[in-house]
mmCIF file of C-alpha atoms in Angstrom:
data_model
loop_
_atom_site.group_PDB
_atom_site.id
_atom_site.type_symbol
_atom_site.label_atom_id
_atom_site.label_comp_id
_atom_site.label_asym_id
_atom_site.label_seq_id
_atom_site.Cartn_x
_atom_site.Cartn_y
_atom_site.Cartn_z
ATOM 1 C CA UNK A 5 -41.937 -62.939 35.369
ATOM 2 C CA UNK A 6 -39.011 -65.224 33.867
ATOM 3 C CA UNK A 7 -35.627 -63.714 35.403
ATOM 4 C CA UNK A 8 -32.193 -63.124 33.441
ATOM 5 C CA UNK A 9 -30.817 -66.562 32.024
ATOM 6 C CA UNK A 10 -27.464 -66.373 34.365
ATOM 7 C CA UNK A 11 -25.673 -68.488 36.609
ATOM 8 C CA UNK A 12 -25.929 -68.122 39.575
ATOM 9 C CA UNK A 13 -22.454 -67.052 40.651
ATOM 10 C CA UNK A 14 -20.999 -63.779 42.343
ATOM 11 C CA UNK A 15 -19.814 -62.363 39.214
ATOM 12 C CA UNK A 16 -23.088 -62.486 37.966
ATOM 13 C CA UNK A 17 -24.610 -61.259 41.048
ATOM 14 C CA UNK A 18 -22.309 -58.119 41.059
ATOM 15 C CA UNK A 19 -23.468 -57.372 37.181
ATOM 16 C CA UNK A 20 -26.918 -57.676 37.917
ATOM 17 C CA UNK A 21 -26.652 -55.390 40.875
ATOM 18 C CA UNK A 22 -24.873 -52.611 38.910
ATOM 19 C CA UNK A 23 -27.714 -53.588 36.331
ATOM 20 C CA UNK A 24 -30.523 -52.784 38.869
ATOM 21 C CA UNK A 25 -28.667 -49.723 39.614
ATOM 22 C CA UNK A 26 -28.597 -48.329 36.522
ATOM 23 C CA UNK A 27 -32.196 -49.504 35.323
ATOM 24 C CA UNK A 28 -33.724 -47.316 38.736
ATOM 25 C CA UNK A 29 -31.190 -44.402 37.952
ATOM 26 C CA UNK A 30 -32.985 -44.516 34.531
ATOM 27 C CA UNK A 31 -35.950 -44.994 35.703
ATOM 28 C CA UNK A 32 -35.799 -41.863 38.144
ATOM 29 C CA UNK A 33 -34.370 -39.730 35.298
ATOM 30 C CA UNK A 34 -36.737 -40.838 32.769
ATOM 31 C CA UNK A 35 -39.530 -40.074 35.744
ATOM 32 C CA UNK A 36 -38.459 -36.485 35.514
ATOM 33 C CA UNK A 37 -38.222 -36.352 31.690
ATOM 34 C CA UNK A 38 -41.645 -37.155 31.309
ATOM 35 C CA UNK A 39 -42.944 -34.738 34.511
ATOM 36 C CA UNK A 40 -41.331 -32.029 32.518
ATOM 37 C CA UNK A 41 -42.157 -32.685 29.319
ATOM 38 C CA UNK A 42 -45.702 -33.323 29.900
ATOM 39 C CA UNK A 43 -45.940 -29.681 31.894
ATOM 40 C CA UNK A 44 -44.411 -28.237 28.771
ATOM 41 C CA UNK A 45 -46.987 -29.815 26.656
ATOM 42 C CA UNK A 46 -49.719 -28.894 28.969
ATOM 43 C CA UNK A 47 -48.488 -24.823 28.755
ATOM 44 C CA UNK A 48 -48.187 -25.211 24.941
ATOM 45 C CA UNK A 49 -51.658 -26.514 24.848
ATOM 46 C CA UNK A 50 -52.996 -23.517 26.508
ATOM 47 C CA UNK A 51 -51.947 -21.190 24.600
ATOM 48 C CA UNK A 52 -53.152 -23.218 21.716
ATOM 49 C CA UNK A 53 -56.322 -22.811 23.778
ATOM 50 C CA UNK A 54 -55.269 -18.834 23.764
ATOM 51 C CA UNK A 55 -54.882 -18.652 20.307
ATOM 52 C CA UNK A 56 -58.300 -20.608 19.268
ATOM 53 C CA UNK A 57 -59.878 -18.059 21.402
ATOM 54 C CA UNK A 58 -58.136 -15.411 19.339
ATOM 55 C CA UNK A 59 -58.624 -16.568 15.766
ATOM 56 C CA UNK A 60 -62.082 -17.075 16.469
ATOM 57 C CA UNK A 61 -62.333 -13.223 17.453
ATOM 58 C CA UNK A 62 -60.082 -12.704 14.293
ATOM 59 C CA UNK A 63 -62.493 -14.517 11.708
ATOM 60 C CA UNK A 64 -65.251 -12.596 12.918
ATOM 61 C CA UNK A 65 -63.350 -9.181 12.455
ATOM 62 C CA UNK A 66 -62.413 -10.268 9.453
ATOM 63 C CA UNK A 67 -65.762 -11.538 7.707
ATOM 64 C CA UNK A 68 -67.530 -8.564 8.865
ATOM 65 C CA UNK A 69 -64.892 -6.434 7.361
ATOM 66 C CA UNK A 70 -65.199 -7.932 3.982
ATOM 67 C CA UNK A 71 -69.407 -8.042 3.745
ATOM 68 C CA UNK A 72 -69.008 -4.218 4.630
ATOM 69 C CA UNK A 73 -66.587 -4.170 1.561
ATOM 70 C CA UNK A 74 -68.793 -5.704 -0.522
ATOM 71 C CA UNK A 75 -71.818 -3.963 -0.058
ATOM 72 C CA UNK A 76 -69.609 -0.381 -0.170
ATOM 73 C CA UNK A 77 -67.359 -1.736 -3.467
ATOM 74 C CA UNK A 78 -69.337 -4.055 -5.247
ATOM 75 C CA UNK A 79 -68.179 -7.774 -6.576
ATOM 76 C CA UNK A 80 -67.194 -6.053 -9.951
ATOM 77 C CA UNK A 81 -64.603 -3.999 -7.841
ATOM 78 C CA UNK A 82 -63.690 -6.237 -5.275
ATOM 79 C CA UNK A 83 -62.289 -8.881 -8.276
ATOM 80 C CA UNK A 84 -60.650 -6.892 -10.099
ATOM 81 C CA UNK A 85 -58.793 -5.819 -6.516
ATOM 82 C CA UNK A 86 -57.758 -9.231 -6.094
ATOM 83 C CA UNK A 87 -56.259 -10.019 -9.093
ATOM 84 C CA UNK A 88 -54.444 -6.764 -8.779
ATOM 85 C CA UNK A 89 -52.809 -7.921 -5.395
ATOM 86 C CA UNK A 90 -50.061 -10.119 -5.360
ATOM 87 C CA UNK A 91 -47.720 -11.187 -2.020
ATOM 88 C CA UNK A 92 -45.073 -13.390 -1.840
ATOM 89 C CA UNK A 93 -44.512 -15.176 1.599
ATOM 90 C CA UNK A 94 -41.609 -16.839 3.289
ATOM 91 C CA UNK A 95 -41.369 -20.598 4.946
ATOM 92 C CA UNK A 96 -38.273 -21.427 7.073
ATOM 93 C CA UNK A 97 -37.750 -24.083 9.645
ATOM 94 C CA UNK A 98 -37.457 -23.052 12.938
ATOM 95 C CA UNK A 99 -35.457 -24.733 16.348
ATOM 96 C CA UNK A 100 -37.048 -24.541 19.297
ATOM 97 C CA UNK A 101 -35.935 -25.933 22.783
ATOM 98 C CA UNK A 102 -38.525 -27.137 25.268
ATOM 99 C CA UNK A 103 -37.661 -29.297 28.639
ATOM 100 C CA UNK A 104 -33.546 -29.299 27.218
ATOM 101 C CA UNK A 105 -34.756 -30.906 23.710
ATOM 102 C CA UNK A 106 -35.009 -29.371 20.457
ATOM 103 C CA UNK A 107 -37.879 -29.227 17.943
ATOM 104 C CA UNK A 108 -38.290 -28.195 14.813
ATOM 105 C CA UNK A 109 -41.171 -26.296 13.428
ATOM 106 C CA UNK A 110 -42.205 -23.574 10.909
ATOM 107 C CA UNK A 111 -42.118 -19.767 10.710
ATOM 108 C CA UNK A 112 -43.244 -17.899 8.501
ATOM 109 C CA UNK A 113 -42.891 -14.567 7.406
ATOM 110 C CA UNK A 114 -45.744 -12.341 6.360
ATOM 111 C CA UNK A 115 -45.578 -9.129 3.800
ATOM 112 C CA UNK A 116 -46.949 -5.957 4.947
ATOM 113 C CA UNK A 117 -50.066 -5.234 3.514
ATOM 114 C CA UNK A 118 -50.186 -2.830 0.383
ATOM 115 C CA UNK A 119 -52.622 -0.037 0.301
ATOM 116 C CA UNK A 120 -55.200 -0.284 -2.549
ATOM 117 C CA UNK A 121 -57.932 2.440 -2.606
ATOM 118 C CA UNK A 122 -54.371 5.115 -3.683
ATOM 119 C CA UNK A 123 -54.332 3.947 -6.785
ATOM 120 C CA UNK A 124 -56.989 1.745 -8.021
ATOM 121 C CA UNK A 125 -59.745 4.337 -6.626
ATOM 122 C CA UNK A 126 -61.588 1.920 -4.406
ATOM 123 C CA UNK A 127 -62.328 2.559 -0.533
ATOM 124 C CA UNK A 128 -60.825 2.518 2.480
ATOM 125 C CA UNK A 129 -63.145 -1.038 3.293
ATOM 126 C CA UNK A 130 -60.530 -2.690 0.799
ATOM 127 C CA UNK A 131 -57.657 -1.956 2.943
ATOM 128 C CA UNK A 132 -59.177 -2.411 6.098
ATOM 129 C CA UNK A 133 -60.261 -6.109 4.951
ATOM 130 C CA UNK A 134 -56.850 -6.395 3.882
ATOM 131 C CA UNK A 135 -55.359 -5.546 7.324
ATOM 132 C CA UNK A 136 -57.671 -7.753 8.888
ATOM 133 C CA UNK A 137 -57.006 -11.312 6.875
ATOM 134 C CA UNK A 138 -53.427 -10.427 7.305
ATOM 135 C CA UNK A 139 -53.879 -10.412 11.281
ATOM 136 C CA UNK A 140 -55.760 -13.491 10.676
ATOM 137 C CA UNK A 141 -53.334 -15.161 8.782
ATOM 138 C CA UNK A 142 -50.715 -14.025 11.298
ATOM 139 C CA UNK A 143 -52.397 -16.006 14.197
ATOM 140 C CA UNK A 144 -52.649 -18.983 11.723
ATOM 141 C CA UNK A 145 -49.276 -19.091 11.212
ATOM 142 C CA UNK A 146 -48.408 -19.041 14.849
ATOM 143 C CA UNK A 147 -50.807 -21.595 15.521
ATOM 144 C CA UNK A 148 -49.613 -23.755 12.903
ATOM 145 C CA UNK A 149 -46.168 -23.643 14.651
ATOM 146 C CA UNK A 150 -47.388 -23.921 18.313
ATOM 147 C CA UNK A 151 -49.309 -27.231 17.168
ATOM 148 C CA UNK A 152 -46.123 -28.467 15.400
ATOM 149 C CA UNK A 153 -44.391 -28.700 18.781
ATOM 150 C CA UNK A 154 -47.589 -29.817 20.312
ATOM 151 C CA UNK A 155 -47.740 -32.855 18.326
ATOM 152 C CA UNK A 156 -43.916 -33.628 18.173
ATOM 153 C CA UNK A 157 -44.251 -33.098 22.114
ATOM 154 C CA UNK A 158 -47.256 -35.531 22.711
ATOM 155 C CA UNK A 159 -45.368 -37.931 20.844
ATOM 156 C CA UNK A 160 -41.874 -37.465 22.723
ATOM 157 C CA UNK A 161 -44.281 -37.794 26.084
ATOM 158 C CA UNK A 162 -45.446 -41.040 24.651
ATOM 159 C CA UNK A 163 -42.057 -42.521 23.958
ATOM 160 C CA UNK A 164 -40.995 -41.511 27.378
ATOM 161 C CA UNK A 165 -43.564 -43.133 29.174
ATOM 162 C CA UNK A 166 -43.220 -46.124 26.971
ATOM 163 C CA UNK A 167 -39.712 -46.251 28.069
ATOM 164 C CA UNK A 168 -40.569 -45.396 32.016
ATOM 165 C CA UNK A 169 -43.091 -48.180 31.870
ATOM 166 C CA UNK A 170 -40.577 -50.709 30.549
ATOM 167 C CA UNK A 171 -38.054 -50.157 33.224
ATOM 168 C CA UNK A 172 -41.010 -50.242 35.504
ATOM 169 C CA UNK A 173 -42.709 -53.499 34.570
ATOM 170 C CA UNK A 174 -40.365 -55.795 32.943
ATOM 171 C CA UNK A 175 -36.364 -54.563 33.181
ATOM 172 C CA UNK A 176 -36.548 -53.843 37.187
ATOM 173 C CA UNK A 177 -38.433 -56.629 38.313
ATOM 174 C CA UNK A 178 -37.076 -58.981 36.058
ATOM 175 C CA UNK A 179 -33.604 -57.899 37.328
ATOM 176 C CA UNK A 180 -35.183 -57.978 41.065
ATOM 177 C CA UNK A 181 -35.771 -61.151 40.437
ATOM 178 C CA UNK A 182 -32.437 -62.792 39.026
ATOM 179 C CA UNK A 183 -30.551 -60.779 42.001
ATOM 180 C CA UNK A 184 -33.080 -62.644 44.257
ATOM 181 C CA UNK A 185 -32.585 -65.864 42.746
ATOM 182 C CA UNK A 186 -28.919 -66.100 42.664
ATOM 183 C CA UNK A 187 -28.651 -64.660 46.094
ATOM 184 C CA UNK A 188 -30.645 -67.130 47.782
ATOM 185 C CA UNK A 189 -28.571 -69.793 45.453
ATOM 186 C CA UNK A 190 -25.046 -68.350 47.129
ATOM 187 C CA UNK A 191 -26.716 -68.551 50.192
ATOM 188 C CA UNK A 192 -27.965 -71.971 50.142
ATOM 189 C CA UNK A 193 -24.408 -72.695 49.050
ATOM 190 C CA UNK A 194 -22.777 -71.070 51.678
ATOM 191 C CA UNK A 195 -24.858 -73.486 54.159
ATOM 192 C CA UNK A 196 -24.014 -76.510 52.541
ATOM 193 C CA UNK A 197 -20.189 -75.499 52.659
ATOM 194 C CA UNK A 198 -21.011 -74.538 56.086
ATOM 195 C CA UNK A 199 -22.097 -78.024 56.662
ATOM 196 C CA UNK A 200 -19.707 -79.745 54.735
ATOM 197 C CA UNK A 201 -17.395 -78.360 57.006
ATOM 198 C CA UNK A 202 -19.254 -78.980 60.236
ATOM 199 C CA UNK A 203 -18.912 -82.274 59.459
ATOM 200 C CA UNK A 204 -15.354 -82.383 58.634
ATOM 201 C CA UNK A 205 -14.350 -80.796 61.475
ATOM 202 C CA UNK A 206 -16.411 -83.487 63.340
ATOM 203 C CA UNK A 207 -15.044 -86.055 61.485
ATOM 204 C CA UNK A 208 -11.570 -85.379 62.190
ATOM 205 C CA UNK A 209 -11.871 -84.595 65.818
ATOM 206 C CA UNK A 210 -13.163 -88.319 66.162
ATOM 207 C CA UNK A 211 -10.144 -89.896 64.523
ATOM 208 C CA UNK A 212 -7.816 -88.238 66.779
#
């Protein structure tokens, strides 16, 4: 690996030694960035693992709920019941903070479910369909939100490690190596002046 372009002097030696100070300082801290973050995205994933487990439970409850309705109702009845429904739903953004960083995802707020068979003289199957979709959609609105931070998490883990693997590959040995380099240049120095003074001392000790 090519090292810094500096001279090799002891000003420059002192910079690249705070330098390589600093890079393993980041390094370390980075280190523990990415340890954290990744066991927050590993927790987040299982209860994305939690939920799928759920929703699939859900959609069954669900599905069965609404053949029963059809076969007590009839289609005739159960159109005209959902053209008769209408719900509004809220979207906000929501902050989260996982590992000291914050995220941004969605939440969204459901209706409570209206009762139909009161007034439109259907059955209780309507309402209990009703009830069911609406748990449903609740656990697809949390998982749409959980996987929000999943994603934004993954990809915060990946520009970490992209970071940690720069320090570790290129920035701290490159800087390894210019500290090396312009050591061993003082120190070759140094024995030449050591030399150069050998000699003079030699020298001048003869003329006397």
């Amino acid at each position: 690996m090519a090292r810094l372009p500096l001279a090799p002097t002891k000003a420059n030696l002192l910079a690249v030694k705070e330098q390589l100070a600093t890079a393993k300082d980041g390094y370390d801290l980075l280190e523990q960035k990415r340890e954290i973050l990744v066991m927050e995205l590993m927790h987040m994933v299982e209860r994305v693992k939690l939920l799928e487990t759920d929703i699939d439970k859900q959609i069954g409850k669900a599905y069965s709920s609404l053949r029963h309705m059809y076969m007590a109702v009839g289609t005739e009845q159960v159109d005209r019941l959902t053209r008769s429904l209408s719900y509004d739903f809220k979207a906000t953004e929501k902050h989260v903070t996982l590992a000291g960083m914050g995220f941004s995802t969605i939440d969204v707020e459901l209706p409570r479910p209206k009762p139909a068979w009161s007034f439109v003289n259907s059955f209780a199957d309507c309402d209990k369909v009703t009830v069911e979709f609406f748990a449903l959609l609740r656990l697809l609105t949390q998982m749409a939100s959980i996987r929000t931070i999943v994603w934004r998490l993954a990809r915060e883990v990946q520009k970490t490690q992209r970071r940690v693997n720069a320090l570790d590959k290129q920035v701290i040995p490159q800087t390894e190596e210019t500290k090396q380099y312009i050591e061993s240049v003082l120190e070759e120095r140094e024995r030449e002046n050591v030399f150069v003074l050998k000699n003079l001392k030699s020298r001048s000790g003869g003329a006397q």
